[in-house]
CSV table of C-alpha atoms in Angstrom, one decimal:
chain,number,residue,atom,x,y,z
I,1,UNK,CA,-0.1,0.1,-0.1
I,2,UNK,CA,1.4,3.3,-1.0
I,3,UNK,CA,0.7,7.1,-0.4
I,4,UNK,CA,-2.3,7.9,1.8
I,5,UNK,CA,-4.9,5.5,0.1
I,6,UNK,CA,-7.0,3.9,2.8
I,7,UNK,CA,-8.0,0.1,2.6
I,8,UNK,CA,-11.5,-0.3,4.2
I,9,UNK,CA,-13.2,-3.5,5.4
I,10,UNK,CA,-15.8,-4.8,7.8
I,11,UNK,CA,-15.0,-7.2,10.5
I,12,UNK,CA,-17.2,-10.3,11.4
I,13,UNK,CA,-18.7,-8.1,14.1
I,14,UNK,CA,-19.8,-5.4,11.6
I,15,UNK,CA,-17.0,-2.9,12.6
I,16,UNK,CA,-15.3,-0.8,10.2
I,17,UNK,CA,-11.5,-1.7,9.7
I,18,UNK,CA,-9.3,0.5,7.8
I,19,UNK,CA,-5.5,0.5,7.0
I,20,UNK,CA,-3.9,3.8,6.0
I,21,UNK,CA,-0.6,5.6,5.9
I,22,UNK,CA,0.6,7.3,9.1
I,23,UNK,CA,-0.3,10.9,9.8
I,24,UNK,CA,1.7,13.1,12.3
I,25,UNK,CA,-1.3,13.2,14.5
I,26,UNK,CA,-1.2,9.6,15.0
I,27,UNK,CA,2.2,9.6,16.9
I,28,UNK,CA,1.0,9.3,20.5
I,29,UNK,CA,-1.6,6.5,19.3
I,30,UNK,CA,1.2,4.6,17.7
I,31,UNK,CA,3.5,5.1,20.7
I,32,UNK,CA,0.7,3.8,23.0
I,33,UNK,CA,0.4,0.6,20.8
I,34,UNK,CA,3.9,0.0,20.7
I,35,UNK,CA,4.4,0.3,24.5
I,36,UNK,CA,1.4,-2.1,25.0
I,37,UNK,CA,2.8,-4.7,22.8
I,38,UNK,CA,6.4,-4.4,23.5
I,39,UNK,CA,7.1,-2.5,26.9
I,40,UNK,CA,10.8,-3.6,26.7
I,41,UNK,CA,11.2,-1.2,23.6
I,42,UNK,CA,11.8,2.4,24.2
I,43,UNK,CA,9.2,4.5,22.2
I,44,UNK,CA,7.9,8.1,22.6
I,45,UNK,CA,5.6,10.1,20.5
I,46,UNK,CA,8.5,12.3,19.6
I,47,UNK,CA,10.5,9.4,18.1
I,48,UNK,CA,7.5,8.0,16.1
I,49,UNK,CA,7.0,11.4,14.6
I,50,UNK,CA,10.7,12.0,14.0
I,51,UNK,CA,11.3,8.7,12.4
I,52,UNK,CA,8.4,9.1,10.0
I,53,UNK,CA,10.0,12.4,8.7
I,54,UNK,CA,13.8,11.6,8.9
I,55,UNK,CA,14.2,8.1,7.6
I,56,UNK,CA,16.8,7.8,4.7
I,57,UNK,CA,15.2,8.0,1.2
I,58,UNK,CA,16.7,4.5,0.3
I,59,UNK,CA,14.8,3.0,3.1
I,60,UNK,CA,11.4,3.9,1.7
I,61,UNK,CA,10.1,3.9,5.3
I,62,UNK,CA,6.4,4.2,6.0
I,63,UNK,CA,4.3,3.5,9.0
I,64,UNK,CA,1.0,1.9,8.3
I,65,UNK,CA,-1.9,2.2,10.8
I,66,UNK,CA,-5.0,0.1,11.4
I,67,UNK,CA,-8.3,1.9,12.6
I,68,UNK,CA,-11.3,0.0,14.0
I,69,UNK,CA,-14.3,2.3,13.8
I,70,UNK,CA,-12.1,5.3,13.6
I,71,UNK,CA,-9.8,4.4,16.6
I,72,UNK,CA,-6.2,3.6,16.0
I,73,UNK,CA,-5.6,0.0,17.4
I,74,UNK,CA,-2.5,-1.1,15.4
I,75,UNK,CA,0.6,0.0,13.5
I,76,UNK,CA,3.2,-1.5,11.2
I,77,UNK,CA,6.8,-0.1,10.5
I,78,UNK,CA,7.6,-1.0,6.8
I,79,UNK,CA,10.8,-0.4,4.8
I,80,UNK,CA,13.8,-1.6,3.0
I,81,UNK,CA,16.9,-2.7,4.6
I,82,UNK,CA,19.1,0.0,3.1
I,83,UNK,CA,22.3,-0.4,5.2
I,84,UNK,CA,23.0,-4.1,4.2
I,85,UNK,CA,25.0,-5.5,1.2
I,86,UNK,CA,22.6,-8.2,1.0
I,87,UNK,CA,20.0,-6.9,-1.6
I,88,UNK,CA,16.2,-7.3,-1.4
I,89,UNK,CA,15.8,-7.5,2.2
I,90,UNK,CA,12.8,-5.7,4.0
I,91,UNK,CA,11.0,-5.3,7.3
I,92,UNK,CA,7.5,-5.4,8.3
I,93,UNK,CA,6.6,-5.1,12.0
I,94,UNK,CA,2.8,-5.1,12.5
I,95,UNK,CA,1.7,-4.6,16.0
I,96,UNK,CA,-2.0,-4.6,17.3
I,97,UNK,CA,-3.0,-3.4,20.9
I,98,UNK,CA,-3.9,-6.4,23.0
I,99,UNK,CA,-7.3,-5.2,23.9
I,100,UNK,CA,-8.3,-5.1,20.2
I,101,UNK,CA,-7.0,-8.3,18.8
I,102,UNK,CA,-9.3,-10.7,17.0
I,103,UNK,CA,-10.7,-8.2,14.5
I,104,UNK,CA,-8.3,-8.9,11.6
I,105,UNK,CA,-6.3,-5.8,12.0
I,106,UNK,CA,-2.9,-7.7,12.2
I,107,UNK,CA,-3.6,-9.5,8.9
I,108,UNK,CA,-4.8,-6.3,7.2
I,109,UNK,CA,-1.6,-4.5,8.3
I,110,UNK,CA,0.5,-7.4,7.3
I,111,UNK,CA,-1.0,-7.9,3.8
I,112,UNK,CA,-0.7,-4.0,3.2
I,113,UNK,CA,2.9,-4.1,4.3
I,114,UNK,CA,3.7,-7.0,1.9
I,115,UNK,CA,2.1,-5.4,-1.0
I,116,UNK,CA,4.0,-2.2,-0.5
I,117,UNK,CA,7.3,-3.9,-0.1
I,118,UNK,CA,6.9,-6.3,-2.9
I,119,UNK,CA,6.3,-3.3,-5.2
I,120,UNK,CA,9.6,-1.9,-3.9
I,121,UNK,CA,11.4,-4.9,-5.1
I,122,UNK,CA,11.8,-6.8,-1.8
I,123,UNK,CA,12.7,-10.4,-2.0
I,124,UNK,CA,12.5,-11.2,1.7
I,125,UNK,CA,10.6,-9.8,4.5
I,126,UNK,CA,11.6,-10.1,8.2
I,127,UNK,CA,9.1,-9.4,11.1
I,128,UNK,CA,9.7,-9.7,14.9
I,129,UNK,CA,6.9,-11.3,16.9
I,130,UNK,CA,6.6,-11.9,20.6
I,131,UNK,CA,6.8,-15.4,21.8
I,132,UNK,CA,3.3,-15.2,23.4
I,133,UNK,CA,1.7,-18.4,22.3
I,134,UNK,CA,0.0,-16.7,19.6
I,135,UNK,CA,2.0,-14.6,17.5
I,136,UNK,CA,4.6,-17.0,16.0
I,137,UNK,CA,1.6,-19.2,15.0
I,138,UNK,CA,-0.1,-16.3,13.3
I,139,UNK,CA,3.2,-15.4,11.4
I,140,UNK,CA,3.3,-19.1,10.3
I,141,UNK,CA,-0.1,-19.2,9.1
I,142,UNK,CA,0.6,-16.2,6.9
I,143,UNK,CA,3.8,-17.8,5.1
I,144,UNK,CA,6.6,-16.8,7.7
I,145,UNK,CA,9.0,-19.3,9.1
I,146,UNK,CA,10.8,-18.9,12.5
I,147,UNK,CA,14.5,-17.9,12.2
I,148,UNK,CA,16.1,-16.9,15.4
I,149,UNK,CA,15.0,-15.6,18.9
I,150,UNK,CA,16.0,-12.4,20.9
I,151,UNK,CA,15.9,-12.4,24.5
I,152,UNK,CA,14.9,-9.3,26.3
I,153,UNK,CA,15.9,-8.5,30.0
I,154,UNK,CA,14.8,-6.1,32.6
I,155,UNK,CA,16.7,-4.7,35.4
I,156,UNK,CA,15.0,-3.0,38.4
I,157,UNK,CA,17.3,-0.2,38.9
I,158,UNK,CA,15.4,1.1,42.0
I,159,UNK,CA,15.9,-2.2,44.0
I,160,UNK,CA,18.6,-4.1,42.5
I,161,UNK,CA,22.2,-3.1,43.6
I,162,UNK,CA,24.6,-2.6,40.7
I,163,UNK,CA,28.2,-3.9,40.9
I,164,UNK,CA,30.5,-1.1,42.0
I,165,UNK,CA,32.6,0.7,39.4
I,166,UNK,CA,36.3,0.0,39.7
I,167,UNK,CA,38.2,2.4,41.9
I,168,UNK,CA,40.9,2.8,39.2
I,169,UNK,CA,40.5,2.3,35.5
I,170,UNK,CA,43.2,0.3,33.4
I,171,UNK,CA,46.1,2.4,32.3
I,172,UNK,CA,45.2,4.5,29.3
I,173,UNK,CA,41.4,4.0,29.6
I,174,UNK,CA,39.1,6.8,30.0
I,175,UNK,CA,35.2,6.8,30.3
I,176,UNK,CA,33.4,9.6,28.5
I,177,UNK,CA,30.0,10.3,27.3
I,178,UNK,CA,29.0,10.5,23.7
I,179,UNK,CA,28.0,14.1,24.2
I,180,UNK,CA,31.8,14.8,24.7
I,181,UNK,CA,32.0,14.0,21.1
I,182,UNK,CA,29.7,16.8,19.9
I,183,UNK,CA,32.2,18.6,18.0
I,184,UNK,CA,33.1,15.5,15.8
I,185,UNK,CA,31.1,12.5,16.4
I,186,UNK,CA,32.7,10.6,13.5
I,187,UNK,CA,35.0,8.5,15.7
I,188,UNK,CA,31.8,7.0,17.4
I,189,UNK,CA,30.5,6.1,14.1
I,190,UNK,CA,33.5,4.1,13.2
I,191,UNK,CA,33.1,2.4,16.5
I,192,UNK,CA,29.4,1.8,16.2
I,193,UNK,CA,29.7,0.4,12.5
I,194,UNK,CA,32.3,-2.0,13.3
I,195,UNK,CA,30.6,-3.4,16.3
I,196,UNK,CA,27.2,-3.5,14.4
I,197,UNK,CA,28.8,-5.3,11.6
I,198,UNK,CA,29.5,-8.3,13.9
I,199,UNK,CA,26.0,-8.6,15.4
I,200,UNK,CA,24.4,-12.0,15.0
I,201,UNK,CA,21.5,-11.9,12.6
I,202,UNK,CA,20.0,-13.1,9.4
I,203,UNK,CA,21.5,-10.2,7.4
I,204,UNK,CA,24.7,-8.2,7.7
I,205,UNK,CA,24.4,-4.6,8.7
I,206,UNK,CA,27.6,-3.7,6.9
I,207,UNK,CA,26.6,-0.7,4.7
I,208,UNK,CA,25.8,2.1,7.0
I,209,UNK,CA,26.9,5.4,5.8
I,210,UNK,CA,28.0,8.2,8.1
I,211,UNK,CA,25.1,10.5,7.1
I,212,UNK,CA,22.5,7.7,7.8
I,213,UNK,CA,24.2,7.0,11.1
I,214,UNK,CA,24.0,10.7,12.1
I,215,UNK,CA,20.2,10.6,11.4
I,216,UNK,CA,19.3,7.1,12.6
I,217,UNK,CA,21.4,7.2,15.8
I,218,UNK,CA,23.2,10.3,16.7
I,219,UNK,CA,20.2,12.7,16.3
I,220,UNK,CA,17.5,10.0,17.3
I,221,UNK,CA,15.3,11.9,19.9
I,222,UNK,CA,15.3,8.8,22.3
I,223,UNK,CA,19.1,8.4,22.3
I,224,UNK,CA,20.4,10.0,25.5
I,225,UNK,CA,24.0,11.2,24.6
I,226,UNK,CA,24.6,12.3,28.1
I,227,UNK,CA,24.0,8.6,29.4
I,228,UNK,CA,25.7,6.9,26.4
I,229,UNK,CA,29.2,6.0,27.7
I,230,UNK,CA,32.3,5.4,25.6
I,231,UNK,CA,35.5,3.7,26.8
I,232,UNK,CA,38.5,5.4,25.2
I,233,UNK,CA,41.9,4.0,25.1
I,234,UNK,CA,44.9,6.2,24.5
I,235,UNK,CA,42.5,8.7,22.9
I,236,UNK,CA,40.7,6.2,20.7
I,237,UNK,CA,37.0,5.3,21.1
I,238,UNK,CA,37.3,1.5,21.9
I,239,UNK,CA,33.9,0.4,23.2
I,240,UNK,CA,30.6,1.9,24.0
I,241,UNK,CA,27.1,1.4,25.5
I,242,UNK,CA,24.3,3.5,23.9
I,243,UNK,CA,21.3,4.4,26.0
I,244,UNK,CA,17.8,5.2,25.0
I,245,UNK,CA,15.4,6.8,27.5
I,246,UNK,CA,11.7,7.9,27.5
I,247,UNK,CA,11.8,10.4,30.1
I,248,UNK,CA,9.4,8.3,32.2
I,249,UNK,CA,12.0,6.4,34.2
I,250,UNK,CA,12.7,3.7,31.6
I,251,UNK,CA,15.8,3.3,29.7
I,252,UNK,CA,17.2,0.7,27.3
I,253,UNK,CA,20.7,-0.5,26.1
I,254,UNK,CA,20.4,0.7,22.4
I,255,UNK,CA,23.6,-1.0,21.5
I,256,UNK,CA,26.8,-2.2,23.4
I,257,UNK,CA,29.9,-3.2,21.6
I,258,UNK,CA,33.6,-3.0,21.0
I,259,UNK,CA,36.1,-2.5,18.2
I,260,UNK,CA,37.8,-5.9,17.2
I,261,UNK,CA,41.2,-4.9,18.3
I,262,UNK,CA,39.9,-4.1,21.9
I,263,UNK,CA,37.7,-7.0,22.5
I,264,UNK,CA,38.4,-9.5,25.4
I,265,UNK,CA,39.4,-6.5,27.8
I,266,UNK,CA,36.1,-6.0,29.5
I,267,UNK,CA,35.7,-2.5,28.0
I,268,UNK,CA,32.2,-3.1,26.8
I,269,UNK,CA,31.1,-4.4,30.1
I,270,UNK,CA,32.9,-1.4,31.9
I,271,UNK,CA,31.1,1.0,29.4
I,272,UNK,CA,27.6,-0.6,30.1
I,273,UNK,CA,28.1,-0.6,33.8
I,274,UNK,CA,28.9,3.1,34.0
I,275,UNK,CA,26.0,3.8,31.7
I,276,UNK,CA,23.7,2.0,34.0
I,277,UNK,CA,25.1,3.8,37.1
I,278,UNK,CA,24.5,7.0,35.3
I,279,UNK,CA,20.9,6.2,34.3
I,280,UNK,CA,20.1,5.3,37.8
I,281,UNK,CA,21.5,8.7,39.0
I,282,UNK,CA,19.4,10.5,36.3
I,283,UNK,CA,16.2,9.0,37.7
I,284,UNK,CA,15.7,5.8,35.7
I,285,UNK,CA,14.1,3.1,37.6
I,286,UNK,CA,14.1,0.3,35.2
I,287,UNK,CA,16.3,-0.8,32.3
I,288,UNK,CA,15.8,-3.1,29.4
I,289,UNK,CA,18.3,-4.9,27.1
I,290,UNK,CA,18.0,-7.3,24.3
I,291,UNK,CA,20.3,-10.1,23.0
I,292,UNK,CA,20.3,-12.8,20.4
I,293,UNK,CA,19.7,-16.0,22.1
I,294,UNK,CA,22.9,-17.4,20.9
I,295,UNK,CA,24.9,-14.4,22.2
I,296,UNK,CA,26.1,-16.1,25.4
I,297,UNK,CA,29.0,-13.7,26.4
I,298,UNK,CA,26.5,-10.6,26.5
I,299,UNK,CA,23.7,-12.5,28.1
I,300,UNK,CA,26.4,-13.6,30.9
I,301,UNK,CA,27.3,-9.9,31.5
I,302,UNK,CA,23.7,-8.8,31.7
I,303,UNK,CA,22.9,-11.6,34.2
I,304,UNK,CA,25.9,-10.5,36.3
I,305,UNK,CA,24.5,-7.0,36.3
I,306,UNK,CA,21.2,-8.3,37.8
I,307,UNK,CA,19.0,-8.4,34.6
I,308,UNK,CA,16.1,-10.9,34.7
I,309,UNK,CA,14.4,-12.6,31.8
I,310,UNK,CA,11.5,-10.6,30.6
I,311,UNK,CA,10.3,-11.5,27.1
I,312,UNK,CA,11.5,-13.2,23.9
I,313,UNK,CA,10.8,-12.5,20.3
I,314,UNK,CA,11.2,-14.6,17.2
I,315,UNK,CA,12.5,-13.2,14.0
I,316,UNK,CA,10.2,-14.6,11.2
I,317,UNK,CA,11.1,-14.5,7.5
I,318,UNK,CA,9.0,-14.8,4.5
I,319,UNK,CA,10.9,-15.2,1.1
I,320,UNK,CA,9.0,-13.7,-1.8
I,321,UNK,CA,11.4,-15.3,-4.2
I,322,UNK,CA,13.3,-18.7,-4.1
I,323,UNK,CA,16.7,-17.3,-3.0
I,324,UNK,CA,17.4,-18.3,0.8
I,325,UNK,CA,20.5,-16.3,1.9
I,326,UNK,CA,22.2,-18.1,4.8
I,327,UNK,CA,22.3,-16.8,8.4
I,328,UNK,CA,25.3,-15.7,10.4
I,329,UNK,CA,26.3,-17.2,13.7
I,330,UNK,CA,26.7,-15.1,17.0
I,331,UNK,CA,29.9,-13.5,17.3
I,332,UNK,CA,32.2,-11.5,19.8
I,333,UNK,CA,29.8,-10.8,22.5
I,334,UNK,CA,28.1,-7.7,21.2
I,335,UNK,CA,25.0,-6.5,23.0
I,336,UNK,CA,22.2,-6.5,20.3
I,337,UNK,CA,20.5,-3.3,19.6
I,338,UNK,CA,16.9,-2.8,20.3
I,339,UNK,CA,16.4,-2.2,16.5
I,340,UNK,CA,13.5,0.2,16.7
I,341,UNK,CA,15.7,2.5,18.6
I,342,UNK,CA,18.7,2.3,16.4
I,343,UNK,CA,16.9,2.3,13.1
I,344,UNK,CA,13.6,3.6,11.9
I,345,UNK,CA,12.7,0.0,10.8
């Protein structure tokens, strides 16, 4: 579905169901849906509106919304994966408010998203669904196959004591905030791009330009540059932990990782620990993080910090053509991003 053309329908109960393109006035309702479906993902009305306007042109990003008798009850982020060398990849993430399921909104959103992405030349669509005993089966009924899982963890910052920060840092190591690089954030882009490239997943994120990084990460309204922590070794950014916050006491690790040359020294763990201490001092009472289920090193670090299991999502894939690109194994203990924070899709 393209442009603003609505697709009306009637539910079995005689209610009017419509799928249409996002409008700026929908931002709060879309954020409410996303928080109800996936409370472990940081989402604000400001970031929803910002993403709709600022996504890179090559992404062909669009939010579709579902209305039931004029009330917005669901939304789907759609777009091409523009920052990967693997062609034809696309994302469609439909979400329907739990209180309004059973009216066909999820299927209508998915159908509209698939139509739109196929017209853009997509050959494979990826969708994240909650492991709630219902959503994976819905995906399979609609032609998707389960690929891999992501585990989301929650840390009660108000009641769980954090490990103390070391009295002394290793020689040559400094801890800075991302805001300290405001005059020239390019070194952080280099660090983030290398760490992101090694994330476990079904497609490589290996073609992120500096301009797109500035838009999708550095300028993202939910990323808190003052809480985001960077471990610097002899003047070179070596590891970092990015923090997203909603201003309501909730924060999330948007990405934690290290440059390859500095891995195995505990720098990413140190950066994340410092970021958590700073988040708690800033008034955050709960923190979330997400990891690929095969990412044992980062899962172990998060357990040591006191995170507890909270939710699981499946990445489900549908191939629109016969080509079935392989998947990549987990590598190097990177802390997987929360996707919807780092990237508009």
